[in-house]
mmCIF file with all atom_site columns, C-alpha atoms in Angstrom:
data_model
loop_
_atom_site.group_PDB
_atom_site.id
_atom_site.type_symbol
_atom_site.label_atom_id
_atom_site.label_alt_id
_atom_site.label_comp_id
_atom_site.label_asym_id
_atom_site.label_entity_id
_atom_site.label_seq_id
_atom_site.pdbx_PDB_ins_code
_atom_site.Cartn_x
_atom_site.Cartn_y
_atom_site.Cartn_z
_atom_site.occupancy
_atom_site.B_iso_or_equiv
_atom_site.pdbx_formal_charge
_atom_site.auth_seq_id
_atom_site.auth_comp_id
_atom_site.auth_asym_id
_atom_site.auth_atom_id
_atom_site.pdbx_PDB_model_num
ATOM 1   C CA . MET A 1 1   ? -22.445 -131.382 -62.491 1.00 65.00 ? 401 MET A CA 1
ATOM 2   C CA . ALA A 1 2   ? -22.720 -128.675 -59.968 1.00 85.00 ? 402 ALA A CA 1
ATOM 3   C CA . THR A 1 3   ? -26.292 -128.880 -58.060 1.00 92.00 ? 403 THR A CA 1
ATOM 4   C CA . ILE A 1 4   ? -28.570 -125.722 -57.934 1.00 94.00 ? 404 ILE A CA 1
ATOM 5   C CA . PHE A 1 5   ? -27.587 -125.689 -54.246 1.00 95.00 ? 405 PHE A CA 1
ATOM 6   C CA . SER A 1 6   ? -24.229 -125.568 -54.921 1.00 95.00 ? 406 SER A CA 1
ATOM 7   C CA . ARG A 1 7   ? -24.626 -122.946 -57.539 1.00 95.00 ? 407 ARG A CA 1
ATOM 8   C CA . ILE A 1 8   ? -26.659 -120.837 -55.239 1.00 96.00 ? 408 ILE A CA 1
ATOM 9   C CA . ALA A 1 9   ? -23.941 -120.928 -52.470 1.00 96.00 ? 409 ALA A CA 1
ATOM 10  C CA . ALA A 1 10  ? -21.148 -120.129 -55.146 1.00 95.00 ? 410 ALA A CA 1
ATOM 11  C CA . GLY A 1 11  ? -23.347 -117.083 -56.237 1.00 95.00 ? 411 GLY A CA 1
ATOM 12  C CA . GLU A 1 12  ? -23.902 -118.169 -59.486 1.00 96.00 ? 412 GLU A CA 1
ATOM 13  C CA . ILE A 1 13  ? -27.498 -118.015 -58.950 1.00 96.00 ? 413 ILE A CA 1
ATOM 14  C CA . PRO A 1 14  ? -29.202 -115.260 -56.683 1.00 97.00 ? 414 PRO A CA 1
ATOM 15  C CA . SER A 1 15  ? -30.445 -116.216 -53.514 1.00 97.00 ? 415 SER A CA 1
ATOM 16  C CA . TYR A 1 16  ? -31.811 -114.437 -50.030 1.00 98.00 ? 416 TYR A CA 1
ATOM 17  C CA . LYS A 1 17  ? -28.593 -115.054 -47.881 1.00 97.00 ? 417 LYS A CA 1
ATOM 18  C CA . ILE A 1 18  ? -29.181 -115.709 -44.099 1.00 98.00 ? 418 ILE A CA 1
ATOM 19  C CA . ALA A 1 19  ? -25.899 -116.927 -43.053 1.00 97.00 ? 419 ALA A CA 1
ATOM 20  C CA . GLU A 1 20  ? -22.587 -118.451 -44.324 1.00 97.00 ? 420 GLU A CA 1
ATOM 21  C CA . ASP A 1 21  ? -19.135 -120.006 -43.646 1.00 97.00 ? 421 ASP A CA 1
ATOM 22  C CA . ASP A 1 22  ? -16.534 -121.844 -45.564 1.00 97.00 ? 422 ASP A CA 1
ATOM 23  C CA . ARG A 1 23  ? -18.525 -125.189 -45.169 1.00 98.00 ? 423 ARG A CA 1
ATOM 24  C CA . PHE A 1 24  ? -22.012 -123.957 -45.230 1.00 98.00 ? 424 PHE A CA 1
ATOM 25  C CA . TYR A 1 25  ? -24.891 -121.738 -46.695 1.00 98.00 ? 425 TYR A CA 1
ATOM 26  C CA . ALA A 1 26  ? -28.246 -120.489 -45.303 1.00 98.00 ? 426 ALA A CA 1
ATOM 27  C CA . PHE A 1 27  ? -30.776 -119.132 -47.449 1.00 98.00 ? 427 PHE A CA 1
ATOM 28  C CA . LEU A 1 28  ? -34.259 -118.559 -47.609 1.00 98.00 ? 428 LEU A CA 1
ATOM 29  C CA . ASP A 1 29  ? -36.280 -120.881 -49.440 1.00 97.00 ? 429 ASP A CA 1
ATOM 30  C CA . ILE A 1 30  ? -38.169 -119.340 -52.289 1.00 96.00 ? 430 ILE A CA 1
ATOM 31  C CA . ASN A 1 31  ? -41.091 -121.532 -51.776 1.00 95.00 ? 431 ASN A CA 1
ATOM 32  C CA . PRO A 1 32  ? -41.552 -120.862 -48.308 1.00 97.00 ? 432 PRO A CA 1
ATOM 33  C CA . LEU A 1 33  ? -44.101 -122.446 -45.766 1.00 97.00 ? 433 LEU A CA 1
ATOM 34  C CA . THR A 1 34  ? -43.950 -119.386 -43.626 1.00 97.00 ? 434 THR A CA 1
ATOM 35  C CA . LYS A 1 35  ? -42.167 -116.169 -43.473 1.00 97.00 ? 435 LYS A CA 1
ATOM 36  C CA . GLY A 1 36  ? -38.327 -116.694 -42.666 1.00 98.00 ? 436 GLY A CA 1
ATOM 37  C CA . HIS A 1 37  ? -38.393 -120.569 -44.091 1.00 98.00 ? 437 HIS A CA 1
ATOM 38  C CA . THR A 1 38  ? -34.656 -121.169 -44.396 1.00 98.00 ? 438 THR A CA 1
ATOM 39  C CA . LEU A 1 39  ? -32.261 -123.817 -46.042 1.00 98.00 ? 439 LEU A CA 1
ATOM 40  C CA . VAL A 1 40  ? -29.391 -124.836 -44.434 1.00 98.00 ? 440 VAL A CA 1
ATOM 41  C CA . ILE A 1 41  ? -27.009 -126.539 -46.929 1.00 97.00 ? 441 ILE A CA 1
ATOM 42  C CA . PRO A 1 42  ? -23.156 -127.933 -46.902 1.00 97.00 ? 442 PRO A CA 1
ATOM 43  C CA . ARG A 1 43  ? -20.992 -126.472 -49.499 1.00 96.00 ? 443 ARG A CA 1
ATOM 44  C CA . GLU A 1 44  ? -19.960 -130.196 -49.977 1.00 94.00 ? 444 GLU A CA 1
ATOM 45  C CA . GLU A 1 45  ? -21.936 -131.670 -52.570 1.00 94.00 ? 445 GLU A CA 1
ATOM 46  C CA . THR A 1 46  ? -23.461 -134.930 -50.861 1.00 94.00 ? 446 THR A CA 1
ATOM 47  C CA . ASP A 1 47  ? -27.118 -135.868 -51.824 1.00 94.00 ? 447 ASP A CA 1
ATOM 48  C CA . TYR A 1 48  ? -28.377 -137.327 -48.594 1.00 93.00 ? 448 TYR A CA 1
ATOM 49  C CA . LEU A 1 49  ? -27.596 -135.852 -45.463 1.00 94.00 ? 449 LEU A CA 1
ATOM 50  C CA . PHE A 1 50  ? -26.667 -138.913 -43.666 1.00 95.00 ? 450 PHE A CA 1
ATOM 51  C CA . ASP A 1 51  ? -23.921 -139.850 -45.996 1.00 95.00 ? 451 ASP A CA 1
ATOM 52  C CA . LEU A 1 52  ? -22.211 -136.631 -44.574 1.00 96.00 ? 452 LEU A CA 1
ATOM 53  C CA . SER A 1 53  ? -18.991 -137.416 -42.136 1.00 97.00 ? 453 SER A CA 1
ATOM 54  C CA . ASP A 1 54  ? -20.075 -137.514 -38.626 1.00 98.00 ? 454 ASP A CA 1
ATOM 55  C CA . GLU A 1 55  ? -18.038 -134.121 -38.109 1.00 98.00 ? 455 GLU A CA 1
ATOM 56  C CA . THR A 1 56  ? -19.532 -132.049 -41.064 1.00 98.00 ? 456 THR A CA 1
ATOM 57  C CA . LEU A 1 57  ? -23.210 -133.489 -39.898 1.00 97.00 ? 457 LEU A CA 1
ATOM 58  C CA . SER A 1 58  ? -22.758 -132.237 -36.266 1.00 98.00 ? 458 SER A CA 1
ATOM 59  C CA . ASP A 1 59  ? -21.071 -129.193 -37.354 1.00 98.00 ? 459 ASP A CA 1
ATOM 60  C CA . MET A 1 60  ? -23.932 -128.523 -39.804 1.00 98.00 ? 460 MET A CA 1
ATOM 61  C CA . MET A 1 61  ? -26.276 -128.642 -37.079 1.00 98.00 ? 461 MET A CA 1
ATOM 62  C CA . ILE A 1 62  ? -24.180 -126.281 -34.890 1.00 98.00 ? 462 ILE A CA 1
ATOM 63  C CA . PHE A 1 63  ? -24.356 -123.919 -37.893 1.00 98.00 ? 463 PHE A CA 1
ATOM 64  C CA . ALA A 1 64  ? -28.107 -124.857 -38.238 1.00 98.00 ? 464 ALA A CA 1
ATOM 65  C CA . LYS A 1 65  ? -28.505 -124.029 -34.712 1.00 98.00 ? 465 LYS A CA 1
ATOM 66  C CA . ARG A 1 66  ? -27.208 -120.401 -35.095 1.00 98.00 ? 466 ARG A CA 1
ATOM 67  C CA . VAL A 1 67  ? -29.513 -119.781 -37.813 1.00 98.00 ? 467 VAL A CA 1
ATOM 68  C CA . ALA A 1 68  ? -32.559 -121.027 -35.875 1.00 98.00 ? 468 ALA A CA 1
ATOM 69  C CA . GLU A 1 69  ? -31.628 -118.735 -32.858 1.00 98.00 ? 469 GLU A CA 1
ATOM 70  C CA . LYS A 1 70  ? -31.391 -115.635 -35.443 1.00 98.00 ? 470 LYS A CA 1
ATOM 71  C CA . ILE A 1 71  ? -34.861 -116.653 -37.042 1.00 98.00 ? 471 ILE A CA 1
ATOM 72  C CA . LYS A 1 72  ? -36.239 -117.158 -33.763 1.00 97.00 ? 472 LYS A CA 1
ATOM 73  C CA . ARG A 1 73  ? -35.083 -113.785 -32.384 1.00 97.00 ? 473 ARG A CA 1
ATOM 74  C CA . ASN A 1 74  ? -36.423 -111.925 -35.565 1.00 97.00 ? 474 ASN A CA 1
ATOM 75  C CA . VAL A 1 75  ? -39.536 -113.556 -36.716 1.00 96.00 ? 475 VAL A CA 1
ATOM 76  C CA . ALA A 1 76  ? -42.631 -113.902 -34.713 1.00 95.00 ? 476 ALA A CA 1
ATOM 77  C CA . CYS A 1 77  ? -42.722 -117.446 -33.822 1.00 97.00 ? 477 CYS A CA 1
ATOM 78  C CA . LYS A 1 78  ? -43.303 -120.239 -30.870 1.00 97.00 ? 478 LYS A CA 1
ATOM 79  C CA . ARG A 1 79  ? -40.281 -122.341 -32.384 1.00 97.00 ? 479 ARG A CA 1
ATOM 80  C CA . VAL A 1 80  ? -38.204 -123.025 -35.394 1.00 98.00 ? 480 VAL A CA 1
ATOM 81  C CA . ALA A 1 81  ? -38.749 -126.702 -36.794 1.00 98.00 ? 481 ALA A CA 1
ATOM 82  C CA . VAL A 1 82  ? -36.172 -128.707 -38.055 1.00 97.00 ? 482 VAL A CA 1
ATOM 83  C CA . VAL A 1 83  ? -37.180 -130.977 -41.011 1.00 96.00 ? 483 VAL A CA 1
ATOM 84  C CA . VAL A 1 84  ? -35.083 -132.928 -43.102 1.00 94.00 ? 484 VAL A CA 1
ATOM 85  C CA . LEU A 1 85  ? -37.433 -133.713 -46.200 1.00 87.00 ? 485 LEU A CA 1
ATOM 86  C CA . GLY A 1 86  ? -37.152 -133.521 -50.203 1.00 73.00 ? 486 GLY A CA 1
ATOM 87  C CA . LEU A 1 87  ? -35.938 -135.669 -52.687 1.00 79.00 ? 487 LEU A CA 1
ATOM 88  C CA . GLU A 1 88  ? -36.203 -133.022 -55.487 1.00 84.00 ? 488 GLU A CA 1
ATOM 89  C CA . VAL A 1 89  ? -32.882 -131.211 -55.137 1.00 90.00 ? 489 VAL A CA 1
ATOM 90  C CA . PRO A 1 90  ? -29.700 -133.999 -54.577 1.00 92.00 ? 490 PRO A CA 1
ATOM 91  C CA . HIS A 1 91  ? -28.091 -131.907 -52.221 1.00 95.00 ? 491 HIS A CA 1
ATOM 92  C CA . ALA A 1 92  ? -28.156 -132.501 -48.274 1.00 96.00 ? 492 ALA A CA 1
ATOM 93  C CA . HIS A 1 93  ? -30.157 -129.978 -46.723 1.00 97.00 ? 493 HIS A CA 1
ATOM 94  C CA . ILE A 1 94  ? -32.221 -129.076 -43.412 1.00 97.00 ? 494 ILE A CA 1
ATOM 95  C CA . HIS A 1 95  ? -35.174 -126.962 -43.835 1.00 97.00 ? 495 HIS A CA 1
ATOM 96  C CA . LEU A 1 96  ? -35.709 -124.303 -40.797 1.00 98.00 ? 496 LEU A CA 1
ATOM 97  C CA . ILE A 1 97  ? -39.429 -123.307 -40.453 1.00 98.00 ? 497 ILE A CA 1
ATOM 98  C CA . PRO A 1 98  ? -40.738 -120.496 -38.023 1.00 98.00 ? 498 PRO A CA 1
ATOM 99  C CA . ILE A 1 99  ? -43.821 -122.273 -36.601 1.00 98.00 ? 499 ILE A CA 1
ATOM 100 C CA . ASN A 1 100 ? -46.868 -121.080 -34.218 1.00 97.00 ? 500 ASN A CA 1
ATOM 101 C CA . ASN A 1 101 ? -48.521 -124.455 -34.469 1.00 95.00 ? 501 ASN A CA 1
ATOM 102 C CA . GLU A 1 102 ? -47.667 -128.075 -36.230 1.00 94.00 ? 502 GLU A CA 1
ATOM 103 C CA . LYS A 1 103 ? -50.016 -127.193 -39.418 1.00 94.00 ? 503 LYS A CA 1
ATOM 104 C CA . ASP A 1 104 ? -47.101 -124.515 -40.027 1.00 95.00 ? 504 ASP A CA 1
ATOM 105 C CA . VAL A 1 105 ? -44.966 -127.614 -41.250 1.00 94.00 ? 505 VAL A CA 1
ATOM 106 C CA . ASP A 1 106 ? -47.138 -129.212 -43.485 1.00 93.00 ? 506 ASP A CA 1
ATOM 107 C CA . PHE A 1 107 ? -45.615 -129.517 -46.978 1.00 92.00 ? 507 PHE A CA 1
ATOM 108 C CA . HIS A 1 108 ? -49.056 -130.371 -48.645 1.00 91.00 ? 508 HIS A CA 1
ATOM 109 C CA . ARG A 1 109 ? -50.397 -126.751 -48.213 1.00 91.00 ? 509 ARG A CA 1
ATOM 110 C CA . GLU A 1 110 ? -50.145 -123.788 -50.239 1.00 91.00 ? 510 GLU A CA 1
ATOM 111 C CA . LYS A 1 111 ? -46.878 -122.134 -50.129 1.00 94.00 ? 511 LYS A CA 1
ATOM 112 C CA . LEU A 1 112 ? -46.509 -118.376 -49.492 1.00 93.00 ? 512 LEU A CA 1
ATOM 113 C CA . VAL A 1 113 ? -45.930 -115.984 -52.465 1.00 95.00 ? 513 VAL A CA 1
ATOM 114 C CA . LEU A 1 114 ? -43.730 -113.085 -51.547 1.00 96.00 ? 514 LEU A CA 1
ATOM 115 C CA . THR A 1 115 ? -42.312 -110.421 -53.366 1.00 96.00 ? 515 THR A CA 1
ATOM 116 C CA . PRO A 1 116 ? -38.458 -109.851 -53.846 1.00 97.00 ? 516 PRO A CA 1
ATOM 117 C CA . ASP A 1 117 ? -38.793 -106.752 -51.708 1.00 97.00 ? 517 ASP A CA 1
ATOM 118 C CA . GLU A 1 118 ? -40.670 -109.039 -49.040 1.00 97.00 ? 518 GLU A CA 1
ATOM 119 C CA . PHE A 1 119 ? -37.808 -111.760 -49.237 1.00 97.00 ? 519 PHE A CA 1
ATOM 120 C CA . ARG A 1 120 ? -35.195 -108.900 -49.113 1.00 97.00 ? 520 ARG A CA 1
ATOM 121 C CA . GLU A 1 121 ? -36.656 -107.517 -46.031 1.00 97.00 ? 521 GLU A CA 1
ATOM 122 C CA . ILE A 1 122 ? -37.043 -110.875 -44.391 1.00 97.00 ? 522 ILE A CA 1
ATOM 123 C CA . ALA A 1 123 ? -33.364 -111.869 -45.006 1.00 97.00 ? 523 ALA A CA 1
ATOM 124 C CA . ALA A 1 124 ? -31.944 -108.538 -44.004 1.00 97.00 ? 524 ALA A CA 1
ATOM 125 C CA . LYS A 1 125 ? -34.077 -108.699 -40.745 1.00 96.00 ? 525 LYS A CA 1
ATOM 126 C CA . ILE A 1 126 ? -32.890 -112.341 -39.911 1.00 97.00 ? 526 ILE A CA 1
ATOM 127 C CA . ALA A 1 127 ? -29.446 -111.779 -40.926 1.00 93.00 ? 527 ALA A CA 1
ATOM 128 C CA . GLU A 1 128 ? -28.865 -108.938 -38.474 1.00 82.00 ? 528 GLU A CA 1
#
């Protein structure tokens, strides 16, 4: 059975796409810690990031780097944090989170609540 992330990448479930190619897909997290919080996934259905082949993992990091550069260029932040976390979706993924301090990466704090228009505006700005 396809994971929710596979279904998002396939266009079966709507998302706020940031970037994609034939192997990877990046989209805004719908429960963001900060504006621009993005998830990067492989299209390959693998539960654990470090179960990906070395080639896929390295290519995914290069894809994520290009996405992070877009985020940094278009979202007011000091850095883009890279976080590998999460057991709730059995699909390898990387969080790219625009940060101005380390507290911005606290997954226990309240998430931002954004309107669909705000998500679309952020996605369009980053995807430029």
